[in-house]
mmCIF file of C-alpha atoms in Angstrom:
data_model
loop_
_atom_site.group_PDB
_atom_site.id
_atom_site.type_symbol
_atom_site.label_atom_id
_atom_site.label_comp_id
_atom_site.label_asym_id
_atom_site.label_seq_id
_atom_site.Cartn_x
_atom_site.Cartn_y
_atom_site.Cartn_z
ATOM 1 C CA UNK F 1 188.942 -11.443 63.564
ATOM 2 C CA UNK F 2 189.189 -7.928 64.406
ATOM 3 C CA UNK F 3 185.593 -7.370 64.680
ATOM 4 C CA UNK F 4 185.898 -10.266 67.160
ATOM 5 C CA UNK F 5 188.736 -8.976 69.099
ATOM 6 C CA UNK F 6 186.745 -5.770 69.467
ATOM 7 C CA UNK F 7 183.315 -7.151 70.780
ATOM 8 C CA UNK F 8 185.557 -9.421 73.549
ATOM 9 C CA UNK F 9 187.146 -6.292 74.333
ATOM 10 C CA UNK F 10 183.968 -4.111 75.129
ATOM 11 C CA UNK F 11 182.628 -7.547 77.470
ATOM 12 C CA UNK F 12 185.856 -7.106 79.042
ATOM 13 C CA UNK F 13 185.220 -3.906 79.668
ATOM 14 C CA UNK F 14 181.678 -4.891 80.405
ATOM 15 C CA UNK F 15 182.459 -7.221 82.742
ATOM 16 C CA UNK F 16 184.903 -4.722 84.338
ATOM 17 C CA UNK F 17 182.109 -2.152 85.142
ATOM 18 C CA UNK F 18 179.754 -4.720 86.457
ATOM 19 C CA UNK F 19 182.760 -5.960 88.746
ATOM 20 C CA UNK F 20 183.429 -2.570 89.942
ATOM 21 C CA UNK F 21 179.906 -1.703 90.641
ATOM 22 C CA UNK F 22 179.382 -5.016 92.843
ATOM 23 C CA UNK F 23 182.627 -3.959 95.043
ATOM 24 C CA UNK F 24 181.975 -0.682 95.446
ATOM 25 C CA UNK F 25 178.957 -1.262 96.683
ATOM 26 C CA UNK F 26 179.857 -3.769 99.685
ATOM 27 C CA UNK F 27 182.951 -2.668 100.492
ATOM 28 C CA UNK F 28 182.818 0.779 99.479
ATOM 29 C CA UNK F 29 186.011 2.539 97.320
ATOM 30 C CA UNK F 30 188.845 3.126 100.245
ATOM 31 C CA UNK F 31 188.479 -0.605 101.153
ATOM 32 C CA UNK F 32 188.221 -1.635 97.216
ATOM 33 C CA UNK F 33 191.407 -2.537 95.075
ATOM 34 C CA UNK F 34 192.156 -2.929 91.327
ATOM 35 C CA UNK F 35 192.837 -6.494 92.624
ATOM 36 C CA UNK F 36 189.759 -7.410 94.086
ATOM 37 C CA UNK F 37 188.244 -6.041 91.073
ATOM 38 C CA UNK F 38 189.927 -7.660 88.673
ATOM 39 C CA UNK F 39 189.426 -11.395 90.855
ATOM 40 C CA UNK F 40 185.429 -10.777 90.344
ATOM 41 C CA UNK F 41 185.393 -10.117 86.777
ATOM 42 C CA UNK F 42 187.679 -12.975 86.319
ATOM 43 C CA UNK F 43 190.508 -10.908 84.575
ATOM 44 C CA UNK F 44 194.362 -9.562 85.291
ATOM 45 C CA UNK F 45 194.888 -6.049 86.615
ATOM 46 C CA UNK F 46 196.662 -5.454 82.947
ATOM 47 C CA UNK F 47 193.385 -6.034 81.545
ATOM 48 C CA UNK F 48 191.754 -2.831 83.656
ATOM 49 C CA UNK F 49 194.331 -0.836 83.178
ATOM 50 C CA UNK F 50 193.927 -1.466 79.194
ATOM 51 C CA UNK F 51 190.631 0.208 79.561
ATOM 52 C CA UNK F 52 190.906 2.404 82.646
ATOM 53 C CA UNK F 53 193.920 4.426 83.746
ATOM 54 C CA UNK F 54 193.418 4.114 87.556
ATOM 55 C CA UNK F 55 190.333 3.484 89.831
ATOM 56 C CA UNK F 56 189.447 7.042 89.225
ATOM 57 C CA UNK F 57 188.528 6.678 85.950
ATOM 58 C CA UNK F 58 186.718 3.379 86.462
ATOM 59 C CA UNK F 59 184.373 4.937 88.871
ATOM 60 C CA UNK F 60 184.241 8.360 86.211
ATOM 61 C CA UNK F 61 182.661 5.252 83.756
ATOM 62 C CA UNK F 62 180.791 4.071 85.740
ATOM 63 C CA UNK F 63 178.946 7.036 86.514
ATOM 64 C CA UNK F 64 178.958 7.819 82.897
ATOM 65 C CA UNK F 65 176.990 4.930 82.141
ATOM 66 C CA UNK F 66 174.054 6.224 84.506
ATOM 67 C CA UNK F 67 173.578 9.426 82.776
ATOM 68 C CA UNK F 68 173.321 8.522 79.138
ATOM 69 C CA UNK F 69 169.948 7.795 79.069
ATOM 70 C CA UNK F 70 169.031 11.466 80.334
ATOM 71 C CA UNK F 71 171.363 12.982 77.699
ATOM 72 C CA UNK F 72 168.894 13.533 74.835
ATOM 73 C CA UNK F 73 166.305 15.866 77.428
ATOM 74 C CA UNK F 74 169.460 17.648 78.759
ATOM 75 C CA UNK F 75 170.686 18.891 75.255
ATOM 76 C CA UNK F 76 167.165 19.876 74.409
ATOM 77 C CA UNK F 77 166.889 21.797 77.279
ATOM 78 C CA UNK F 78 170.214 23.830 76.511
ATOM 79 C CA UNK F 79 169.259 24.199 73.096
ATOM 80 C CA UNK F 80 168.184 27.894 72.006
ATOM 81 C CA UNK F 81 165.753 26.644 69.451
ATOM 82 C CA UNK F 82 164.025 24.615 72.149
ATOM 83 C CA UNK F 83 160.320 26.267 72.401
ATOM 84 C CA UNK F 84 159.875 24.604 76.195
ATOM 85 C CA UNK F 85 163.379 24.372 77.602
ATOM 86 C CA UNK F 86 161.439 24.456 81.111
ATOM 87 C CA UNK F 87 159.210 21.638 80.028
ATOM 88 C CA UNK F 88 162.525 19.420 79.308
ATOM 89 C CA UNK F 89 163.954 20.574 82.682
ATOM 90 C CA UNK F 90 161.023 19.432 84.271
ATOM 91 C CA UNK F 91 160.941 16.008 81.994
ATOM 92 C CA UNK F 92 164.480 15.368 82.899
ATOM 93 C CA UNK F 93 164.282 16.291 86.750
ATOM 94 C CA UNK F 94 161.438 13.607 87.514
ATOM 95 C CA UNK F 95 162.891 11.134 85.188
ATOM 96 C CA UNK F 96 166.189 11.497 87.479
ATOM 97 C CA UNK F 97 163.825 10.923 90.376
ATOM 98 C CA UNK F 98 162.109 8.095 88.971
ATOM 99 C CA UNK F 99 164.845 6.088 87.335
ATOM 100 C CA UNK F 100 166.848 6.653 90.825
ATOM 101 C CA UNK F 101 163.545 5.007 92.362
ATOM 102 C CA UNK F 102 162.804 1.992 89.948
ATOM 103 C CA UNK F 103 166.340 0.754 88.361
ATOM 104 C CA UNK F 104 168.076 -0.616 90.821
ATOM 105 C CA UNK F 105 171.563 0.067 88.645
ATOM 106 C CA UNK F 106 170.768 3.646 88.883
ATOM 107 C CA UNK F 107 169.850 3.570 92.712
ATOM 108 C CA UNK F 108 173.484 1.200 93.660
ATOM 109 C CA UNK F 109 175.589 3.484 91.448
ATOM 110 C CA UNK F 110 174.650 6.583 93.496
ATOM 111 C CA UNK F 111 174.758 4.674 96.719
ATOM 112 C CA UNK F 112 177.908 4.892 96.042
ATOM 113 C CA UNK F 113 178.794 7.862 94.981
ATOM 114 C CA UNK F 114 176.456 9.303 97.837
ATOM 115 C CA UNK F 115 177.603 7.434 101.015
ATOM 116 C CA UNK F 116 180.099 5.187 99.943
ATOM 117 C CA UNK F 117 182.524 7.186 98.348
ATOM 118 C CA UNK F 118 185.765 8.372 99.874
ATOM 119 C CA UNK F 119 188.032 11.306 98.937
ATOM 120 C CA UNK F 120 190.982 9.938 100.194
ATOM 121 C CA UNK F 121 195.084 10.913 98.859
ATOM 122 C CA UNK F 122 194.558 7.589 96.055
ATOM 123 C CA UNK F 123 191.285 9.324 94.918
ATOM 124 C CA UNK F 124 192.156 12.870 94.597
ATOM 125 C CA UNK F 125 192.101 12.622 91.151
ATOM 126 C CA UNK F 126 188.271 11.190 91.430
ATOM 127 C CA UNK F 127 188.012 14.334 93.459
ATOM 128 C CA UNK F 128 189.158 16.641 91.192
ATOM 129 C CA UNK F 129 186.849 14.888 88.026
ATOM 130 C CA UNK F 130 183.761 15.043 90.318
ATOM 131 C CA UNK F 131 184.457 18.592 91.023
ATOM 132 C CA UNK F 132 184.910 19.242 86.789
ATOM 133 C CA UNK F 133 181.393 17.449 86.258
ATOM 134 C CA UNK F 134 179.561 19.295 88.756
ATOM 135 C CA UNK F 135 181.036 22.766 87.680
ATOM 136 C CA UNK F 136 179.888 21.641 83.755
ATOM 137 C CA UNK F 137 176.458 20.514 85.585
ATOM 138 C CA UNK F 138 176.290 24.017 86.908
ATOM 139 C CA UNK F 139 176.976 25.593 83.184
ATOM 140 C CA UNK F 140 174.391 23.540 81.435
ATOM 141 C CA UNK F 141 171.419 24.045 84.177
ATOM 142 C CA UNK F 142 172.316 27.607 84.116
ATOM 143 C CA UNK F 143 172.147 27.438 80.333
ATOM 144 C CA UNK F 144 169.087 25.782 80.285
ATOM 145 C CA UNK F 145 167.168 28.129 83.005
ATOM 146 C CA UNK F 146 168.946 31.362 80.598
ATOM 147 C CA UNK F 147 166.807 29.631 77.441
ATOM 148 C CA UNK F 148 163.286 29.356 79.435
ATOM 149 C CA UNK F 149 164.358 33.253 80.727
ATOM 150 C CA UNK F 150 163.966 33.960 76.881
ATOM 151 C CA UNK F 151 161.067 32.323 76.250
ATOM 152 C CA UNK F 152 159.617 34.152 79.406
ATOM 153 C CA UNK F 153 158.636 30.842 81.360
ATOM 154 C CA UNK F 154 160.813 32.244 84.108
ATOM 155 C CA UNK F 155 161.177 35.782 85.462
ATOM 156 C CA UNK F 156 163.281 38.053 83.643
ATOM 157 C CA UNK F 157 165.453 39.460 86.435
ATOM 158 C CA UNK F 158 165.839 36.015 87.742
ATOM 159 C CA UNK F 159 169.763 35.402 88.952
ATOM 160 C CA UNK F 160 170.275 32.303 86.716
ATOM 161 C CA UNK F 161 173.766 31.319 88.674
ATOM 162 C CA UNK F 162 172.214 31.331 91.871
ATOM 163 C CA UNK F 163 168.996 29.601 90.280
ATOM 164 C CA UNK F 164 171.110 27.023 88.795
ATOM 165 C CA UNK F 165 173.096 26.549 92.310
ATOM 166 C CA UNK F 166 169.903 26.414 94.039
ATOM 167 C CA UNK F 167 168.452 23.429 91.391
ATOM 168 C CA UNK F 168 171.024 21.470 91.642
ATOM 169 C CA UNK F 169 171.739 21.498 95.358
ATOM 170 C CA UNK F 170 168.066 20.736 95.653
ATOM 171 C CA UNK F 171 168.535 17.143 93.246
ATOM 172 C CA UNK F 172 171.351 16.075 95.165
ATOM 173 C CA UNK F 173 170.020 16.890 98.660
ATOM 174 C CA UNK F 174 167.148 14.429 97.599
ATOM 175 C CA UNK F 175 168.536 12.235 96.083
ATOM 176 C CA UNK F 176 171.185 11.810 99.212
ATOM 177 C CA UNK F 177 168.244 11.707 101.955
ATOM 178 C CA UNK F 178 166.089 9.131 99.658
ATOM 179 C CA UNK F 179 168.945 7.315 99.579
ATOM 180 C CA UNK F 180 169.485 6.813 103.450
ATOM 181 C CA UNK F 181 165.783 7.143 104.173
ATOM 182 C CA UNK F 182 164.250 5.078 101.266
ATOM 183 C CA UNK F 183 160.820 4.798 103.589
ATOM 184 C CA UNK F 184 160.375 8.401 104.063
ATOM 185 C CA UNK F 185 158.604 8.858 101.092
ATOM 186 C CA UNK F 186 157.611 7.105 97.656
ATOM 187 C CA UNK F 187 159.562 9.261 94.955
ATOM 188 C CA UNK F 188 158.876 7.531 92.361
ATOM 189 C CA UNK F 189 154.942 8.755 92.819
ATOM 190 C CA UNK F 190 156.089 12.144 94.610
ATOM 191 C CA UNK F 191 158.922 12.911 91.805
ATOM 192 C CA UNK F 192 156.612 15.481 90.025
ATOM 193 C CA UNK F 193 155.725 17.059 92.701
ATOM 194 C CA UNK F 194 159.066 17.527 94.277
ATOM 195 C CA UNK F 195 160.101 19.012 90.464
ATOM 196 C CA UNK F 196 156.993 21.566 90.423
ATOM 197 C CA UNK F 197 158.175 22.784 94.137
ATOM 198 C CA UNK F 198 161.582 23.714 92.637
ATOM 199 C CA UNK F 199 160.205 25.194 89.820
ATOM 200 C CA UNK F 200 157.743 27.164 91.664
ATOM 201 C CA UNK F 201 160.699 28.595 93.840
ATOM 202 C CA UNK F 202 162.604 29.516 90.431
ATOM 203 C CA UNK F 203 159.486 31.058 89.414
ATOM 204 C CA UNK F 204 158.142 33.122 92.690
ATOM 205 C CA UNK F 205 161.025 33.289 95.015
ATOM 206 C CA UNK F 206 162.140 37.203 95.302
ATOM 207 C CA UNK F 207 165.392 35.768 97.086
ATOM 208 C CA UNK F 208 166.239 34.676 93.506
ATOM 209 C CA UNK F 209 166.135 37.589 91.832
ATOM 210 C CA UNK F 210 169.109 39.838 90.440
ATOM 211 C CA UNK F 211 170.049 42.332 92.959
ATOM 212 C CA UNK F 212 168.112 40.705 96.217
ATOM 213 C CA UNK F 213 169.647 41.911 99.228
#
């Protein structure tokens, strides 16, 4: 029975997700309530707020569920042992690309977050996580670029804060641009590409490097 209770718990919260995603996505998140939320996956607000504390943290899930799959290349990457922590950086980059480009999960739930998300007073707190994840993102790219320093795949002067600042504005640009302007290019074929151009700037550009005026 208590196995039971669990699995219909985790649909509900299934169900919840899927719900949110589908709202979100038409009516963006100002326009979106808990109610309207709850009314398409069939359950009472009581029921979301069993598993999420406000809309916040439903979107925070949601978002969650997207990255998972990219988790095991990331930790590589940031690992010291690692013997091609630029390899996995490279792996992970145009598997981002691609899986943005093919799953059409990945490519709504960024919509969102992209160009259909609004900061207003109810989502400050959504503000405030989003700001937390991208300062972690920051640490762990930085990390990662510090372990392919060691192992001499990038230059050893090279400023790996401003390097990591530099990646990572680079994804989202890209991935906000494909998003509005899916015909400007086919990223799915040009994802490797667009990763090697990045890494080439790591690499060569003396703008990057520690002490550049």
């Amino acid at each position: 029975m208590v196995r039971r209770t669990k699995e219909e718990a985790l649909e509900t919260r299934k169900q919840i997700l899927e719900a949110a995603e589908a709202a979100f996505y038409d009516r963006g998140m100002a326009r979106t309530t808990l109610a309207d939320i709850a009314a398409l996956a069939g359950v009472t607000r009581g029921a979301i707020y069993w598993h999420f504390s406000n809309k916040a943290d439903l979107v925070q899930a949601l978002l969650d569920s997207m990255t998972e799959p990219l988790d095991e290349l990331a930790r590589a990457s940031e690992d010291e042992h690692e013997p091609d922590p630029l390899g996995c950086v490279k792996q992970l980059l145009v598997k981002l690309f691609r899986q943005l480009a093919l799953d059409p999960k990945t490519r709504r739930i960024n919509e969102i977050l992209f160009h259909k998300c609004e900061f207003t007073d109810e989502m400050c707190d959504l503000r405030r996580q989003r700001k937390a994840v991208s300062d972690e993102c920051n640490d762990r790219i930085e990390l990662s670029l510090r372990n392919a320093v060691n192992r001499e795949q990038l230059p050893a002067d090279l400023d790996t804060r401003l390097a990591a600042l530099s990646l990572h504005a680079y994804i989202d640009g890209h991935i906000g641009l494909w998003l509005l302007l899916p015909e400007s290019q086919p990223l799915e074929r040009n994802a490797e590409r667009l990763v090697e151009a990045m890494l080439d700037m790591l690499r060569l550009s003396p703008a990057l490097r520690k002490g550049a005026a």
